[in-house]
Amino acid sequence: MANVKGAPKGARTPWQVTCSVWYAMFMREAISRTMADRMGWFWMVFEPFALVAIMVGIRSFIRGDRLIVNAPFIPWMIVGMMGFFLARDGMLRGMGAIEGNSALFAYRQVQPVDPVLVRNFLEGMLRTFVFLLFIGGGLMLGLQLYPDNAIRAMAAWLSLWSLGLGLGLVTSVAATMVPEVGRIIRMLSLPLLIISGVIFPLNQMPHWLLEYLMLNPIPHGLETLRLGFFENYQTIHGTSMLYFWLVTLSLNALGLVMHLRFVDRLKAK
């Protein structure tokens, strides 16, 4: 017996099919990400911890805490690194999502954009969990890691998550179509860490150079995230979430258009 629309009774809607695909891919990615390697959870926590320890050691020589206005240096750096890793991982993990799930494209329900969306969601959840561990551990050690404005901090965190999604959508297509692009982007991830104001404040840069550095949307999100944690923190001159969201929405739109335009070529790779 058919329903009004002519579909068999009990047939699933396209949205239900999509949700089933996302759930199955999420479980597959989660198991692969956290259980395939016995040290998976350890490295997720140890990477930012090791970087913080290295930077604290460097600080003892250059006294970097004197460069931060109205914010303790170590919590300031932890917040910045967590926010940067959230956006960076969305970009880097997205690049390998299509190739890593190419066998699933034999099913017509699975599209190349699906693994990118699922991986970004999974990475964001893992980074959020690790960040909460750092906040809890920092509070136990007496560090000022509790957000003064929780709503602003959460909004900035979700904004950086959205930026990572946009970057992942664009780079997933570009790196799949031209593999050399992926190598170049991975090489640029370390310089991006420095010029995004993660380790050292950009306020100390010359004004003419700062104007170019602030074309990068990541510092805008990081400074707003830090302002959510440290109420009296002096953000970098020119910080604008309007600019951040214009870039983020543009990247997301461009990425979705690229996936629609090259869907057949992405499946054939």
Short mmCIF file of C-alpha atoms in Angstrom, two decimals:
data_model
loop_
_atom_site.label_atom_id
_atom_site.label_comp_id
_atom_site.label_asym_id
_atom_site.label_seq_id
_atom_site.Cartn_x
_atom_site.Cartn_y
_atom_site.Cartn_z
CA MET A 1 0.00 0.00 0.00
CA ALA A 2 1.44 3.37 -0.98
CA ASN A 3 1.21 6.61 0.93
CA VAL A 4 0.13 9.98 -0.49
CA LYS A 5 3.53 10.73 -1.97
CA GLY A 6 3.74 7.41 -3.71
CA ALA A 7 6.49 5.96 -1.53
CA PRO A 8 6.01 2.54 0.07
CA LYS A 9 4.57 2.66 3.55
CA GLY A 10 7.32 2.65 6.15
CA ALA A 11 10.00 3.88 3.71
CA ARG A 12 12.57 6.15 5.30
CA THR A 13 12.84 9.79 4.34
CA PRO A 14 16.09 11.16 2.82
CA TRP A 15 16.85 12.86 6.14
CA GLN A 16 16.47 9.58 8.04
CA VAL A 17 18.79 7.86 5.57
CA THR A 18 21.36 10.65 5.96
CA CYS A 19 21.20 10.45 9.76
CA SER A 20 21.73 6.68 9.59
CA VAL A 21 24.75 7.18 7.34
CA TRP A 22 26.23 9.80 9.66
CA TYR A 23 25.66 7.63 12.74
CA ALA A 24 27.31 4.59 11.15
CA MET A 25 30.26 6.65 9.94
CA PHE A 26 30.59 8.36 13.32
CA MET A 27 30.82 5.03 15.13
CA ARG A 28 33.34 3.79 12.57
CA GLU A 29 35.48 6.91 12.91
CA ALA A 30 35.22 6.99 16.70
CA ILE A 31 36.39 3.39 17.07
CA SER A 32 39.19 3.95 14.57
CA ARG A 33 40.29 7.22 16.20
CA THR A 34 40.26 6.12 19.84
CA MET A 35 40.73 2.34 19.87
CA ALA A 36 42.78 1.40 16.82
CA ASP A 37 45.88 2.80 18.53
CA ARG A 38 46.41 1.88 22.17
CA MET A 39 48.12 5.24 22.70
CA GLY A 40 45.42 7.28 20.92
CA TRP A 41 43.98 8.92 24.02
CA PHE A 42 47.45 9.48 25.46
CA TRP A 43 48.67 11.44 22.44
CA MET A 44 45.54 13.59 22.32
CA VAL A 45 46.27 14.80 25.85
CA PHE A 46 50.07 14.66 25.75
CA GLU A 47 50.52 16.79 22.60
CA PRO A 48 49.15 20.06 24.08
CA PHE A 49 50.63 19.24 27.49
CA ALA A 50 54.11 18.78 26.02
CA LEU A 51 53.82 22.00 24.03
CA VAL A 52 52.75 23.92 27.15
CA ALA A 53 55.71 22.49 29.07
CA ILE A 54 58.12 23.52 26.31
CA MET A 55 56.70 27.04 26.16
CA VAL A 56 56.86 27.40 29.94
CA GLY A 57 60.54 26.47 29.73
CA ILE A 58 61.12 29.08 27.05
CA ARG A 59 59.24 31.63 29.13
CA SER A 60 61.80 31.30 31.91
CA PHE A 61 64.34 32.83 29.52
CA ILE A 62 62.28 35.49 27.73
CA ARG A 63 59.74 36.34 30.45
CA GLY A 64 56.83 36.11 27.98
CA ASP A 65 54.30 36.68 30.76
CA ARG A 66 55.25 40.35 30.81
CA LEU A 67 53.85 40.70 27.30
CA ILE A 68 50.30 39.64 28.29
CA VAL A 69 48.00 42.37 29.61
CA ASN A 70 45.54 41.33 32.36
CA ALA A 71 45.88 37.57 31.80
CA PRO A 72 48.19 34.93 33.36
CA PHE A 73 50.60 33.61 30.76
CA ILE A 74 50.14 29.83 31.14
CA PRO A 75 46.30 29.82 31.12
CA TRP A 76 46.42 32.37 28.27
CA MET A 77 48.58 30.03 26.24
CA ILE A 78 46.55 26.90 27.06
CA VAL A 79 43.31 28.56 25.93
CA GLY A 80 44.97 29.72 22.72
CA MET A 81 46.43 26.31 21.92
CA MET A 82 43.17 24.48 22.54
CA GLY A 83 41.31 26.87 20.27
CA PHE A 84 43.99 26.65 17.57
CA PHE A 85 44.09 22.84 17.65
CA LEU A 86 40.30 22.78 17.28
CA ALA A 87 40.45 24.77 14.02
CA ARG A 88 43.65 23.10 12.78
CA ASP A 89 42.42 19.55 13.32
CA GLY A 90 39.19 20.34 11.50
CA MET A 91 41.31 21.36 8.52
CA LEU A 92 43.89 18.54 8.63
CA ARG A 93 41.51 15.70 9.47
CA GLY A 94 39.14 16.84 6.76
CA MET A 95 41.84 16.47 4.12
CA GLY A 96 42.12 12.71 4.57
CA ALA A 97 38.42 12.04 5.13
CA ILE A 98 37.50 11.39 1.50
CA GLU A 99 40.44 9.12 0.73
CA GLY A 100 40.05 7.24 4.00
CA ASN A 101 36.41 6.43 3.27
CA SER A 102 36.57 5.96 -0.50
CA ALA A 103 35.39 2.34 -0.27
CA LEU A 104 32.07 3.51 1.21
CA PHE A 105 31.21 5.51 -1.90
CA ALA A 106 30.08 2.26 -3.51
CA TYR A 107 26.87 2.86 -1.55
CA ARG A 108 24.86 5.56 -3.27
CA GLN A 109 23.63 6.89 0.10
CA VAL A 110 27.18 7.95 1.03
CA GLN A 111 28.48 11.21 -0.43
CA PRO A 112 32.06 12.58 -0.21
CA VAL A 113 30.91 15.41 2.05
CA ASP A 114 29.62 12.97 4.69
CA PRO A 115 32.99 11.76 6.07
CA VAL A 116 34.24 15.36 6.23
CA LEU A 117 31.25 16.45 8.32
CA VAL A 118 31.47 13.38 10.57
CA ARG A 119 35.22 13.73 11.14
CA ASN A 120 34.89 17.40 11.99
CA PHE A 121 32.15 16.65 14.51
CA LEU A 122 34.19 13.84 16.08
CA GLU A 123 37.37 15.93 16.30
CA GLY A 124 35.43 18.78 17.85
CA MET A 125 33.95 16.49 20.49
CA LEU A 126 37.35 15.02 21.31
CA ARG A 127 38.99 18.47 21.52
CA THR A 128 36.18 19.70 23.74
CA PHE A 129 36.69 16.74 26.07
CA VAL A 130 40.46 17.31 26.21
CA PHE A 131 39.92 21.04 26.86
CA LEU A 132 37.60 20.22 29.77
CA LEU A 133 40.31 17.92 31.15
CA PHE A 134 42.80 20.79 30.97
CA ILE A 135 40.36 23.16 32.66
CA GLY A 136 39.72 20.67 35.46
CA GLY A 137 43.42 19.89 35.88
CA GLY A 138 44.33 23.57 35.81
CA LEU A 139 41.79 24.44 38.48
CA MET A 140 43.16 21.63 40.67
CA LEU A 141 46.65 23.12 40.26
CA GLY A 142 45.42 26.62 41.08
CA LEU A 143 45.57 28.03 37.54
CA GLN A 144 43.04 30.64 36.47
CA LEU A 145 41.32 28.51 33.84
CA TYR A 146 37.69 29.14 34.70
CA PRO A 147 35.93 31.37 32.13
CA ASP A 148 34.81 34.74 33.45
CA ASN A 149 32.19 34.89 30.70
CA ALA A 150 31.14 31.32 29.92
CA ILE A 151 28.67 32.30 27.18
CA ARG A 152 31.31 34.26 25.27
CA ALA A 153 33.85 31.47 25.71
CA MET A 154 31.41 28.81 24.43
CA ALA A 155 30.37 31.00 21.50
CA ALA A 156 34.00 31.56 20.51
CA TRP A 157 34.73 27.83 20.87
CA LEU A 158 31.83 26.93 18.57
CA SER A 159 32.96 29.64 16.16
CA LEU A 160 36.45 28.12 15.90
CA TRP A 161 34.80 24.73 15.45
CA SER A 162 32.82 26.17 12.51
CA LEU A 163 35.99 27.66 11.01
CA GLY A 164 37.64 24.24 11.16
CA LEU A 165 34.64 22.77 9.35
CA GLY A 166 34.89 25.37 6.58
CA LEU A 167 38.62 24.80 6.18
CA GLY A 168 38.07 21.04 6.17
CA LEU A 169 35.42 21.23 3.47
CA VAL A 170 37.69 23.28 1.21
CA THR A 171 40.93 21.39 1.84
CA SER A 172 39.24 17.98 1.52
CA VAL A 173 38.34 18.73 -2.09
CA ALA A 174 41.59 20.53 -2.92
CA ALA A 175 43.83 17.86 -1.39
CA THR A 176 41.90 15.01 -3.02
CA MET A 177 42.00 16.62 -6.46
CA VAL A 178 45.65 17.77 -6.15
CA PRO A 179 47.60 15.70 -3.54
CA GLU A 180 50.43 18.25 -3.47
CA VAL A 181 48.05 20.76 -1.89
CA GLY A 182 47.71 18.52 1.15
CA ARG A 183 51.47 18.36 1.64
CA ILE A 184 51.77 22.15 1.43
CA ILE A 185 48.95 22.69 3.93
CA ARG A 186 50.56 20.29 6.43
CA MET A 187 53.87 22.12 6.07
CA LEU A 188 52.13 25.44 6.79
CA SER A 189 50.44 24.24 9.98
CA LEU A 190 53.47 25.05 12.18
CA PRO A 191 54.01 28.60 10.82
CA LEU A 192 50.27 29.11 11.21
CA LEU A 193 50.64 28.26 14.91
CA ILE A 194 53.11 31.12 15.31
CA ILE A 195 51.41 33.81 13.22
CA SER A 196 48.02 33.12 14.85
CA GLY A 197 49.20 34.47 18.21
CA VAL A 198 48.96 31.11 19.96
CA ILE A 199 52.33 31.21 21.72
CA PHE A 200 53.26 34.88 21.70
CA PRO A 201 50.92 37.90 21.60
CA LEU A 202 50.67 39.67 18.25
CA ASN A 203 50.32 43.07 19.93
CA GLN A 204 54.10 43.35 19.97
CA MET A 205 54.29 43.17 16.17
CA PRO A 206 54.76 46.36 14.11
CA HIS A 207 51.47 47.88 13.05
CA TRP A 208 52.15 47.41 9.33
CA LEU A 209 52.81 43.70 9.87
CA LEU A 210 49.87 43.26 12.26
CA GLU A 211 47.48 44.49 9.56
CA TYR A 212 48.51 41.58 7.35
CA LEU A 213 48.54 39.01 10.17
CA MET A 214 44.98 39.94 11.13
CA LEU A 215 43.78 38.88 7.68
CA ASN A 216 44.07 35.40 9.19
CA PRO A 217 40.69 34.71 10.88
CA ILE A 218 42.12 32.43 13.57
CA PRO A 219 43.52 35.23 15.82
CA HIS A 220 40.09 36.88 15.88
CA GLY A 221 38.52 33.70 17.25
CA LEU A 222 41.36 33.02 19.70
CA GLU A 223 41.31 36.54 21.12
CA THR A 224 37.54 36.37 21.65
CA LEU A 225 37.95 32.97 23.33
CA ARG A 226 40.60 34.41 25.64
CA LEU A 227 38.39 37.39 26.41
CA GLY A 228 35.73 34.93 27.54
CA PHE A 229 38.20 33.44 30.04
CA PHE A 230 39.87 36.67 31.18
CA GLU A 231 37.34 39.48 31.48
CA ASN A 232 39.88 42.33 31.59
CA TYR A 233 42.13 40.90 28.89
CA GLN A 234 43.33 43.42 26.30
CA THR A 235 42.64 41.86 22.91
CA ILE A 236 44.68 42.52 19.78
CA HIS A 237 43.81 45.77 18.04
CA GLY A 238 41.46 45.04 15.15
CA THR A 239 39.85 41.90 16.57
CA SER A 240 36.46 41.51 14.90
CA MET A 241 34.07 38.57 15.08
CA LEU A 242 32.14 40.08 12.18
CA TYR A 243 35.20 39.60 9.97
CA PHE A 244 35.74 36.14 11.47
CA TRP A 245 32.21 35.01 10.59
CA LEU A 246 32.32 36.54 7.11
CA VAL A 247 35.40 34.41 6.38
CA THR A 248 33.96 31.33 8.13
CA LEU A 249 30.63 31.42 6.30
CA SER A 250 32.42 32.07 3.00
CA LEU A 251 34.66 29.04 3.54
CA ASN A 252 31.72 26.81 4.45
CA ALA A 253 29.75 27.96 1.40
CA LEU A 254 32.77 27.55 -0.89
CA GLY A 255 33.47 24.08 0.50
CA LEU A 256 29.90 22.89 -0.02
CA VAL A 257 29.85 24.28 -3.57
CA MET A 258 33.14 22.52 -4.34
CA HIS A 259 31.73 19.23 -3.05
CA LEU A 260 28.65 19.62 -5.25
CA ARG A 261 30.69 20.60 -8.29
CA PHE A 262 33.28 17.80 -8.07
CA VAL A 263 31.22 15.05 -6.41
CA ASP A 264 31.68 12.59 -9.31
CA ARG A 265 35.44 13.15 -9.51
CA LEU A 266 35.80 12.81 -5.74
CA LYS A 267 33.98 9.46 -5.80
CA ALA A 268 36.22 8.26 -8.64
CA LYS A 269 39.47 9.05 -6.78
#
